[in-house]
Short mmCIF file of C-alpha atoms (C1' of nucleotides) in Angstrom, two decimals:
data_model
loop_
_atom_site.label_atom_id
_atom_site.label_comp_id
_atom_site.label_asym_id
_atom_site.label_seq_id
_atom_site.Cartn_x
_atom_site.Cartn_y
_atom_site.Cartn_z
CA MET R 80 0.00 0.09 -0.11
CA TRP R 81 2.94 2.25 0.27
CA GLY R 82 3.03 2.00 -3.68
CA MET R 83 0.36 4.22 -4.51
CA THR R 84 2.31 6.62 -2.62
CA LEU R 85 4.15 6.62 -5.79
CA THR R 86 1.90 5.37 -8.50
CA GLN R 87 -1.22 7.06 -7.05
CA SER R 88 -3.05 3.92 -8.80
CA THR R 89 -3.91 2.27 -5.60
CA PRO R 90 -7.45 2.57 -3.88
CA ILE R 91 -7.74 5.17 -1.20
CA GLY R 92 -8.63 2.57 1.38
CA ALA R 93 -5.73 0.92 1.56
CA ASP R 94 -3.78 3.84 3.05
CA ARG R 95 -6.56 3.98 5.58
CA THR R 96 -5.82 0.64 6.33
CA GLU R 97 -2.36 1.45 7.02
CA SER R 98 -2.98 4.47 9.38
CA CYS R 99 -5.26 2.62 11.45
CA ALA R 100 -2.71 -0.70 11.71
CA SER R 101 0.43 1.91 12.42
CA GLY R 102 -1.46 3.07 15.58
CA PRO R 103 -1.41 6.98 16.63
CA LEU R 104 0.02 7.97 13.37
CA ALA R 105 -2.11 11.54 12.95
CA HIS R 106 -0.61 13.84 9.89
CA PRO R 107 0.37 17.04 11.29
CA ARG R 108 -1.58 18.82 8.42
CA PRO R 109 -4.53 17.87 6.53
CA GLU R 110 -4.81 15.91 3.18
CA GLY R 111 -4.63 18.77 0.69
CA ALA R 112 -2.61 21.21 3.12
CA ASP R 113 -0.04 18.74 3.53
CA GLN R 114 3.45 20.54 2.65
CA TYR R 115 6.56 20.31 5.10
CA THR R 116 9.77 21.50 4.76
CA ILE R 117 12.76 19.15 5.15
CA SER R 118 13.30 20.37 8.35
CA GLU R 119 9.66 20.22 9.57
CA VAL R 120 10.17 16.36 8.67
CA ALA R 121 13.67 15.78 10.42
CA GLY R 122 11.77 16.96 13.34
CA PHE R 123 8.55 14.37 13.00
CA THR R 124 10.50 11.82 11.96
CA GLY R 125 14.00 12.13 14.32
CA LEU R 126 16.14 11.85 10.90
CA SER R 127 18.33 14.32 9.90
CA ALA R 128 17.63 16.82 6.85
CA HIS R 129 20.95 15.35 5.36
CA THR R 130 19.63 11.65 6.29
CA LEU R 131 16.49 12.57 4.20
CA ARG R 132 18.05 14.07 1.23
CA TRP R 133 20.38 10.97 1.60
CA TYR R 134 17.69 8.51 1.44
CA GLU R 135 16.04 10.58 -1.71
CA ARG R 136 19.69 9.79 -3.43
CA ILE R 137 20.12 6.08 -2.91
CA GLY R 138 16.37 5.44 -3.89
CA LEU R 139 14.84 4.74 -0.52
CA MET R 140 12.94 7.72 -1.15
CA PRO R 141 10.23 7.92 -3.89
CA HIS R 142 10.73 10.75 -5.48
CA VAL R 143 9.42 14.08 -3.40
CA ASP R 144 7.44 17.09 -4.54
CA ARG R 145 9.29 20.45 -5.23
CA SER R 146 8.66 23.98 -4.62
CA HIS R 147 8.56 26.19 -7.86
CA THR R 148 12.11 27.07 -6.61
CA GLY R 149 13.32 23.55 -6.26
CA GLN R 150 12.88 23.03 -2.54
CA ARG R 151 11.49 19.67 -1.51
CA ARG R 152 7.69 19.84 0.16
CA PHE R 153 7.15 16.62 1.50
CA ARG R 154 3.28 15.30 1.75
CA ASN R 155 1.69 12.92 4.20
CA ARG R 156 2.25 9.77 2.27
CA ASP R 157 6.13 10.59 2.38
CA LEU R 158 5.53 10.84 6.09
CA ASP R 159 3.93 7.62 5.61
CA TRP R 160 6.65 5.71 3.70
CA LEU R 161 8.93 7.32 6.16
CA HIS R 162 7.05 6.02 9.01
CA PHE R 163 7.03 2.30 7.53
CA VAL R 164 10.71 2.61 6.15
CA GLY R 165 11.42 3.36 10.22
CA LYS R 166 9.97 0.19 11.02
CA LEU R 167 11.96 -1.78 8.81
CA ARG R 168 14.99 0.22 9.98
CA LEU R 169 14.21 -0.99 13.24
CA THR R 170 14.42 -4.56 12.33
CA GLY R 171 18.03 -4.33 11.20
CA MET R 172 16.82 -4.66 7.65
CA PRO R 173 19.92 -3.25 5.79
CA VAL R 174 19.14 -0.21 3.67
CA ALA R 175 20.31 -2.02 0.39
CA ASP R 176 17.17 -4.58 1.04
CA MET R 177 15.16 -1.34 1.69
CA VAL R 178 15.95 -0.04 -1.43
CA ARG R 179 15.12 -2.89 -3.18
CA TYR R 180 11.53 -2.81 -1.70
CA ALA R 181 11.25 0.71 -2.41
CA GLU R 182 12.13 -0.57 -6.12
CA LEU R 183 9.42 -2.97 -6.05
CA VAL R 184 6.95 -0.55 -5.34
CA ARG R 185 7.73 2.06 -7.90
CA ALA R 186 7.55 -1.13 -10.64
CA GLY R 187 3.75 -1.35 -9.72
CA ASP R 188 1.29 -3.52 -8.36
CA SER R 189 2.84 -6.48 -10.89
CA THR R 190 5.62 -6.93 -8.06
CA TYR R 191 2.89 -7.48 -5.06
CA GLY R 192 4.20 -11.29 -4.91
CA GLN R 193 7.61 -10.41 -4.48
CA ARG R 194 6.87 -7.41 -1.72
CA ARG R 195 4.59 -10.01 0.28
CA GLU R 196 7.37 -12.55 0.03
CA LEU R 197 10.04 -9.89 1.15
CA LEU R 198 7.96 -9.10 3.93
CA VAL R 199 7.02 -12.58 5.17
CA ARG R 200 10.71 -13.52 5.17
CA THR R 201 11.56 -9.92 6.87
CA ARG R 202 8.97 -11.05 9.51
CA ARG R 203 10.39 -14.65 10.26
CA ASP R 204 13.46 -12.44 10.59
CA VAL R 205 12.13 -10.27 13.38
CA LEU R 206 10.58 -13.24 15.22
CA ALA R 207 13.71 -15.24 15.29
CA ARG R 208 15.32 -12.31 16.40
CA ILE R 209 13.13 -11.67 19.17
CA ALA R 210 13.60 -15.38 20.31
CA GLU R 211 17.30 -14.87 20.61
CA LEU R 212 16.56 -11.48 22.37
CA GLN R 213 14.49 -13.24 24.98
CA ASP R 214 17.37 -16.21 25.14
CA THR R 215 19.37 -13.39 26.05
CA VAL R 216 17.25 -11.81 28.69
CA ALA R 217 17.31 -15.24 30.35
CA VAL R 218 21.35 -15.35 30.59
CA LEU R 219 21.10 -11.79 31.74
CA ASP R 220 18.66 -12.61 34.52
CA HIS R 221 20.54 -15.46 35.42
CA LYS R 222 23.72 -13.25 36.15
CA ILE R 223 21.69 -10.52 37.88
CA GLY R 224 20.61 -13.04 39.99
CA PHE R 225 24.04 -14.32 40.79
CA TYR R 226 25.28 -10.49 41.64
CA ALA R 227 22.18 -10.01 43.79
CA ASP R 228 23.33 -13.26 45.64
CA ALA R 229 26.85 -12.05 45.85
CA HIS R 230 25.59 -8.89 47.08
CA GLU R 231 23.65 -10.48 49.76
CA ALA R 232 25.96 -12.90 50.86
CA SER R 233 28.62 -10.32 51.37
CA GLU R 234 25.99 -8.31 53.76
CA ARG R 235 25.12 -11.47 55.42
CA HIS R 236 28.51 -11.83 56.37
CA MET L 193 31.10 -15.33 37.77
CA TRP L 194 32.83 -14.04 34.52
CA GLY L 195 35.43 -12.68 37.12
CA MET L 196 36.93 -15.81 38.53
CA THR L 197 38.04 -16.63 34.76
CA LEU L 198 40.34 -13.35 35.50
CA THR L 199 41.31 -13.84 39.14
CA GLN L 200 40.48 -17.44 40.01
CA SER L 201 39.17 -16.35 43.29
CA THR L 202 35.52 -17.28 43.15
CA PRO L 203 33.78 -20.19 44.13
CA ILE L 204 33.78 -23.22 41.54
CA GLY L 205 29.92 -23.21 41.75
CA ALA L 206 29.32 -20.15 40.45
CA ASP L 207 30.74 -21.67 37.14
CA ARG L 208 28.35 -24.31 37.46
CA THR L 209 25.55 -21.86 37.79
CA GLU L 210 26.41 -20.36 34.56
CA SER L 211 27.01 -23.46 32.37
CA CYS L 212 23.27 -24.70 33.53
CA ALA L 213 21.90 -21.44 32.64
CA SER L 214 23.21 -20.99 29.25
CA GLY L 215 21.52 -24.28 28.21
CA PRO L 216 23.82 -26.42 26.22
CA LEU L 217 27.26 -25.39 26.77
CA ALA L 218 28.90 -28.35 26.89
CA HIS L 219 32.78 -27.62 26.97
CA PRO L 220 34.57 -29.47 23.60
CA ARG L 221 37.43 -30.93 26.65
CA PRO L 222 36.94 -31.28 29.84
CA GLU L 223 38.54 -29.02 32.67
CA GLY L 224 42.54 -29.84 32.67
CA ALA L 225 42.53 -30.85 29.44
CA ASP L 226 41.03 -27.67 28.02
CA GLN L 227 43.66 -26.11 25.26
CA TYR L 228 42.80 -24.76 22.23
CA THR L 229 44.31 -23.19 19.01
CA ILE L 230 42.78 -20.05 18.05
CA SER L 231 41.57 -21.68 14.96
CA GLU L 232 39.86 -24.15 16.94
CA VAL L 233 38.05 -21.27 18.91
CA ALA L 234 37.34 -19.58 15.88
CA GLY L 235 35.41 -22.82 14.66
CA PHE L 236 33.16 -23.00 18.29
CA THR L 237 32.10 -19.53 18.16
CA GLY L 238 31.41 -18.31 14.48
CA LEU L 239 34.17 -15.35 15.46
CA SER L 240 37.21 -15.15 12.93
CA ALA L 241 40.77 -15.88 14.36
CA HIS L 242 41.51 -11.88 13.36
CA THR L 243 38.43 -11.04 15.65
CA LEU L 244 39.73 -13.14 18.61
CA ARG L 245 43.03 -11.32 18.32
CA TRP L 246 41.31 -8.25 17.80
CA TYR L 247 39.19 -8.49 21.40
CA GLU L 248 42.00 -9.14 22.87
CA ARG L 249 44.15 -6.16 21.79
CA ILE L 250 40.97 -4.05 22.43
CA GLY L 251 40.59 -5.68 25.79
CA LEU L 252 37.35 -7.47 25.23
CA MET L 253 39.22 -10.93 26.34
CA PRO L 254 40.92 -11.61 29.86
CA HIS L 255 44.74 -12.23 28.66
CA VAL L 256 44.42 -15.77 27.12
CA ASP L 257 47.42 -18.23 28.27
CA ARG L 258 50.18 -18.44 25.67
CA SER L 259 52.15 -22.14 24.73
CA HIS L 260 55.83 -21.83 25.11
CA THR L 261 56.02 -20.55 21.63
CA GLY L 262 53.79 -17.80 22.40
CA GLN L 263 50.88 -19.38 20.00
CA ARG L 264 47.51 -18.75 22.07
CA ARG L 265 45.96 -21.42 24.05
CA PHE L 266 42.38 -20.64 24.91
CA ARG L 267 40.60 -22.32 27.97
CA ASN L 268 37.24 -23.33 28.94
CA ARG L 269 36.91 -20.27 30.94
CA ASP L 270 37.97 -18.41 27.90
CA LEU L 271 35.36 -20.11 25.80
CA ASP L 272 32.64 -19.07 28.28
CA TRP L 273 33.89 -15.77 28.44
CA LEU L 274 33.09 -15.76 24.37
CA HIS L 275 29.59 -17.19 24.87
CA PHE L 276 28.21 -14.40 27.10
CA VAL L 277 30.38 -11.60 24.94
CA GLY L 278 28.18 -13.10 22.20
CA LYS L 279 24.94 -12.70 24.16
CA LEU L 280 26.18 -9.16 25.10
CA ARG L 281 27.11 -8.51 21.27
CA LEU L 282 23.48 -10.09 20.06
CA THR L 283 21.95 -7.13 22.21
CA GLY L 284 23.39 -4.55 19.99
CA MET L 285 25.46 -3.13 23.26
CA PRO L 286 28.54 -1.47 21.64
CA VAL L 287 31.71 -3.14 21.91
CA ALA L 288 32.69 -0.19 24.32
CA ASP L 289 30.39 -0.78 26.86
CA MET L 290 31.18 -4.60 26.58
CA VAL L 291 34.79 -3.47 27.08
CA ARG L 292 33.63 -1.44 30.26
CA TYR L 293 32.20 -4.82 31.61
CA ALA L 294 35.44 -6.85 30.88
CA GLU L 295 37.15 -3.91 32.65
CA LEU L 296 34.72 -4.12 35.48
CA VAL L 297 35.66 -7.71 35.60
CA ARG L 298 39.32 -7.22 35.88
CA ALA L 299 39.06 -4.73 38.57
CA GLY L 300 37.72 -7.32 41.01
CA ASP L 301 35.03 -8.16 43.33
CA SER L 302 34.73 -4.62 44.45
CA THR L 303 32.86 -4.06 40.95
CA TYR L 304 29.93 -6.50 41.86
CA GLY L 305 27.29 -3.71 42.12
CA GLN L 306 28.42 -1.48 39.19
CA ARG L 307 28.30 -4.66 36.82
CA ARG L 308 24.71 -5.67 38.16
CA GLU L 309 23.66 -2.13 37.38
CA LEU L 310 25.01 -2.22 34.07
CA LEU L 311 23.44 -5.94 33.13
CA VAL L 312 20.33 -4.37 34.69
CA ARG L 313 20.48 -1.59 32.47
CA THR L 314 21.06 -3.89 29.45
CA ARG L 315 18.19 -6.11 30.39
CA ARG L 316 15.55 -3.30 30.45
CA ASP L 317 17.07 -2.17 26.92
CA VAL L 318 16.75 -5.74 25.54
CA LEU L 319 13.25 -5.67 26.77
CA ALA L 320 12.41 -2.26 25.29
CA ARG L 321 14.04 -3.75 21.97
CA ILE L 322 11.87 -6.75 21.96
CA ALA L 323 8.55 -4.75 22.48
CA GLU L 324 9.99 -2.71 19.63
CA LEU L 325 10.29 -5.53 17.32
CA GLN L 326 7.27 -7.09 18.53
CA ASP L 327 5.14 -3.64 17.43
CA THR L 328 7.13 -4.09 13.96
CA VAL L 329 5.87 -7.47 13.47
CA ALA L 330 2.51 -6.20 14.02
CA VAL L 331 3.07 -3.63 11.31
CA LEU L 332 4.67 -6.36 9.03
CA ASP L 333 1.59 -8.68 9.63
CA HIS L 334 -0.70 -5.95 8.68
CA LYS L 335 0.79 -5.19 5.42
CA ILE L 336 1.04 -9.14 4.67
CA GLY L 337 -2.33 -9.28 4.97
CA PHE L 338 -2.82 -6.07 2.65
CA TYR L 339 -0.84 -7.83 0.42
CA ALA L 340 -2.53 -11.29 0.51
CA ASP L 341 -6.00 -9.34 -0.07
CA ALA L 342 -4.45 -7.98 -2.66
CA HIS L 343 -4.15 -11.40 -4.45
CA GLU L 344 -7.05 -12.73 -3.40
CA ALA L 345 -9.02 -9.56 -5.30
CA SER L 346 -7.02 -10.26 -8.27
CA GLU L 347 -7.62 -13.97 -8.45
CA ARG L 348 -11.40 -13.31 -7.78
CA HIS L 349 -11.65 -11.18 -10.76
"C1'" DC G 260 65.32 -30.32 3.58
"C1'" DC G 261 61.69 -28.44 1.98
"C1'" DC G 262 56.65 -27.79 1.94
"C1'" DT G 263 52.40 -26.78 3.79
"C1'" DT G 264 49.97 -25.37 7.43
"C1'" DG G 265 49.04 -22.27 11.28
"C1'" DC G 266 50.13 -19.28 14.38
"C1'" DT G 267 52.31 -14.21 15.57
"C1'" DT G 268 52.35 -9.00 15.19
"C1'" DC G 269 51.08 -4.51 13.32
"C1'" DG G 270 48.99 -1.34 10.63
"C1'" DA G 271 46.37 -0.69 6.86
"C1'" DG G 272 41.55 -1.18 4.36
"C1'" DC G 273 36.48 -1.99 4.19
"C1'" DG G 274 31.36 -1.86 4.30
"C1'" DC G 275 27.96 0.28 6.31
"C1'" DA G 276 24.64 4.31 7.35
"C1'" DC G 277 25.00 8.07 8.21
"C1'" DT G 278 27.26 13.10 8.81
"C1'" DC G 279 29.11 16.80 7.53
"C1'" DC G 280 31.23 20.89 4.63
"C1'" DA G 281 31.49 24.50 1.24
"C1'" DA G 282 29.46 27.67 -1.71
"C1'" DG G 283 25.60 29.95 -2.94
"C1'" DG G 284 20.35 30.45 -3.70
"C1'" DA G 285 15.60 31.62 -1.26
"C1'" DA G 286 12.24 32.62 2.11
"C1'" DT G 287 11.61 35.56 6.43
"C1'" DT G 288 11.85 39.10 9.62
"C1'" DA G 289 12.76 43.86 11.16
"C1'" DT F 234 16.96 46.71 1.89
"C1'" DA F 235 19.86 44.28 5.19
"C1'" DA F 236 20.02 40.25 8.07
"C1'" DT F 237 19.12 36.25 9.28
"C1'" DT F 238 17.91 31.68 8.63
"C1'" DC F 239 16.60 27.96 5.66
"C1'" DC F 240 17.63 25.29 1.56
"C1'" DT F 241 20.23 23.47 -2.49
"C1'" DT F 242 24.10 20.33 -4.36
"C1'" DG F 243 28.35 16.99 -4.80
"C1'" DG F 244 31.36 15.06 -2.59
"C1'" DA F 245 34.23 14.01 1.34
"C1'" DG F 246 34.47 12.66 5.80
"C1'" DT F 247 33.41 9.82 10.42
"C1'" DG F 248 32.80 6.19 13.88
"C1'" DC F 249 31.80 1.08 14.45
"C1'" DG F 250 33.47 -3.30 13.91
"C1'" DC F 251 35.46 -5.85 11.80
"C1'" DT F 252 38.73 -7.86 8.26
"C1'" DC F 253 42.73 -8.44 5.65
"C1'" DG F 254 47.89 -7.94 4.21
"C1'" DA F 255 52.72 -8.39 4.73
"C1'" DA F 256 56.05 -10.78 6.78
"C1'" DG F 257 58.27 -13.71 9.46
"C1'" DC F 258 58.43 -17.90 13.24
"C1'" DA F 259 57.27 -22.88 14.41
"C1'" DA F 260 55.80 -27.77 14.07
"C1'" DG F 261 54.51 -31.76 11.27
"C1'" DG F 262 54.65 -34.63 6.96
"C1'" DG F 263 57.34 -36.84 2.47
#
DNA sequence: CCCTTGCTTCGAGCGCACTCCAAGGAATTA
DNA sequence: TAATTCCTTGGAGTGCGCTCGAAGCAAGGG
């Protein structure tokens, strides 16, 4: 559904579905009046303006609108995309893979299958990572318990 | 309990406790006959020999025994340490922080409090990371659902 | 005795994801 | 209008965590 932000060819409904899934992702300005400078977007996303320009250069951002003088004017759909990219980034997905996903989006609806596959694979990796981290928590708990015991013992004597 | 690998001053029992918590961490050779070359350890841990030497250089490894010709001879306690470091690495902890922990271990028993604190902080971070990832899984599920629906719709027509 | 394999050191190089710089144009505020 | 602040570009630089290369020593097999 991010594809539509580029191709404008996907039904509006998909976008609503997304907002609803991502939780509290209210747009700062309503549809139609959504124009943001790069520094505003930097503020919203926590990314630097440098990074936003870099994302565009490497193809991780769809082409962003420009003002008549050539300055970037981000729109709500760009914020949505960045929000999703942020999620992918959290998974530890390499930027190159995110670019690959962006390319699939640009390529149009015929890539649904490949996009889905990529997301499914990512999901699997994330679940594995969660399991790994839970295992690590167990080890940490054990060690923390040891230090607590040691502390107790030293108090007891 | 990693301290003892360096100071040899902590009761044996602690080590057993550790092995048991980490699950299947059987040592390839029994205590007393535990001598491993760097490439053996590389094989066990998945780290490269280069990385193992680098760990030692930056202070992330306790001093490793040497053969009479100067070659490293790793012991079971070194494997244990590397196993734990691997866990810390999985959490995304920067190497510098792991080195800090190693320094605390080298500094002796008086640093129990600081070590515990560091582990508690790490534990908190790991739990936060798990929550983040779970949130991401929800987003992925939503998107995957969208692609599944799109596929269905295209089949239906 | 030579050959291969594996180890040693130090220091340089790499891939990733930014991060920053310089020089100059554009928008806003006094 | 002037000053200030923000934006543009291309390219260079940074920090992290390795990763590799070169030169040389040591041990075992044919």
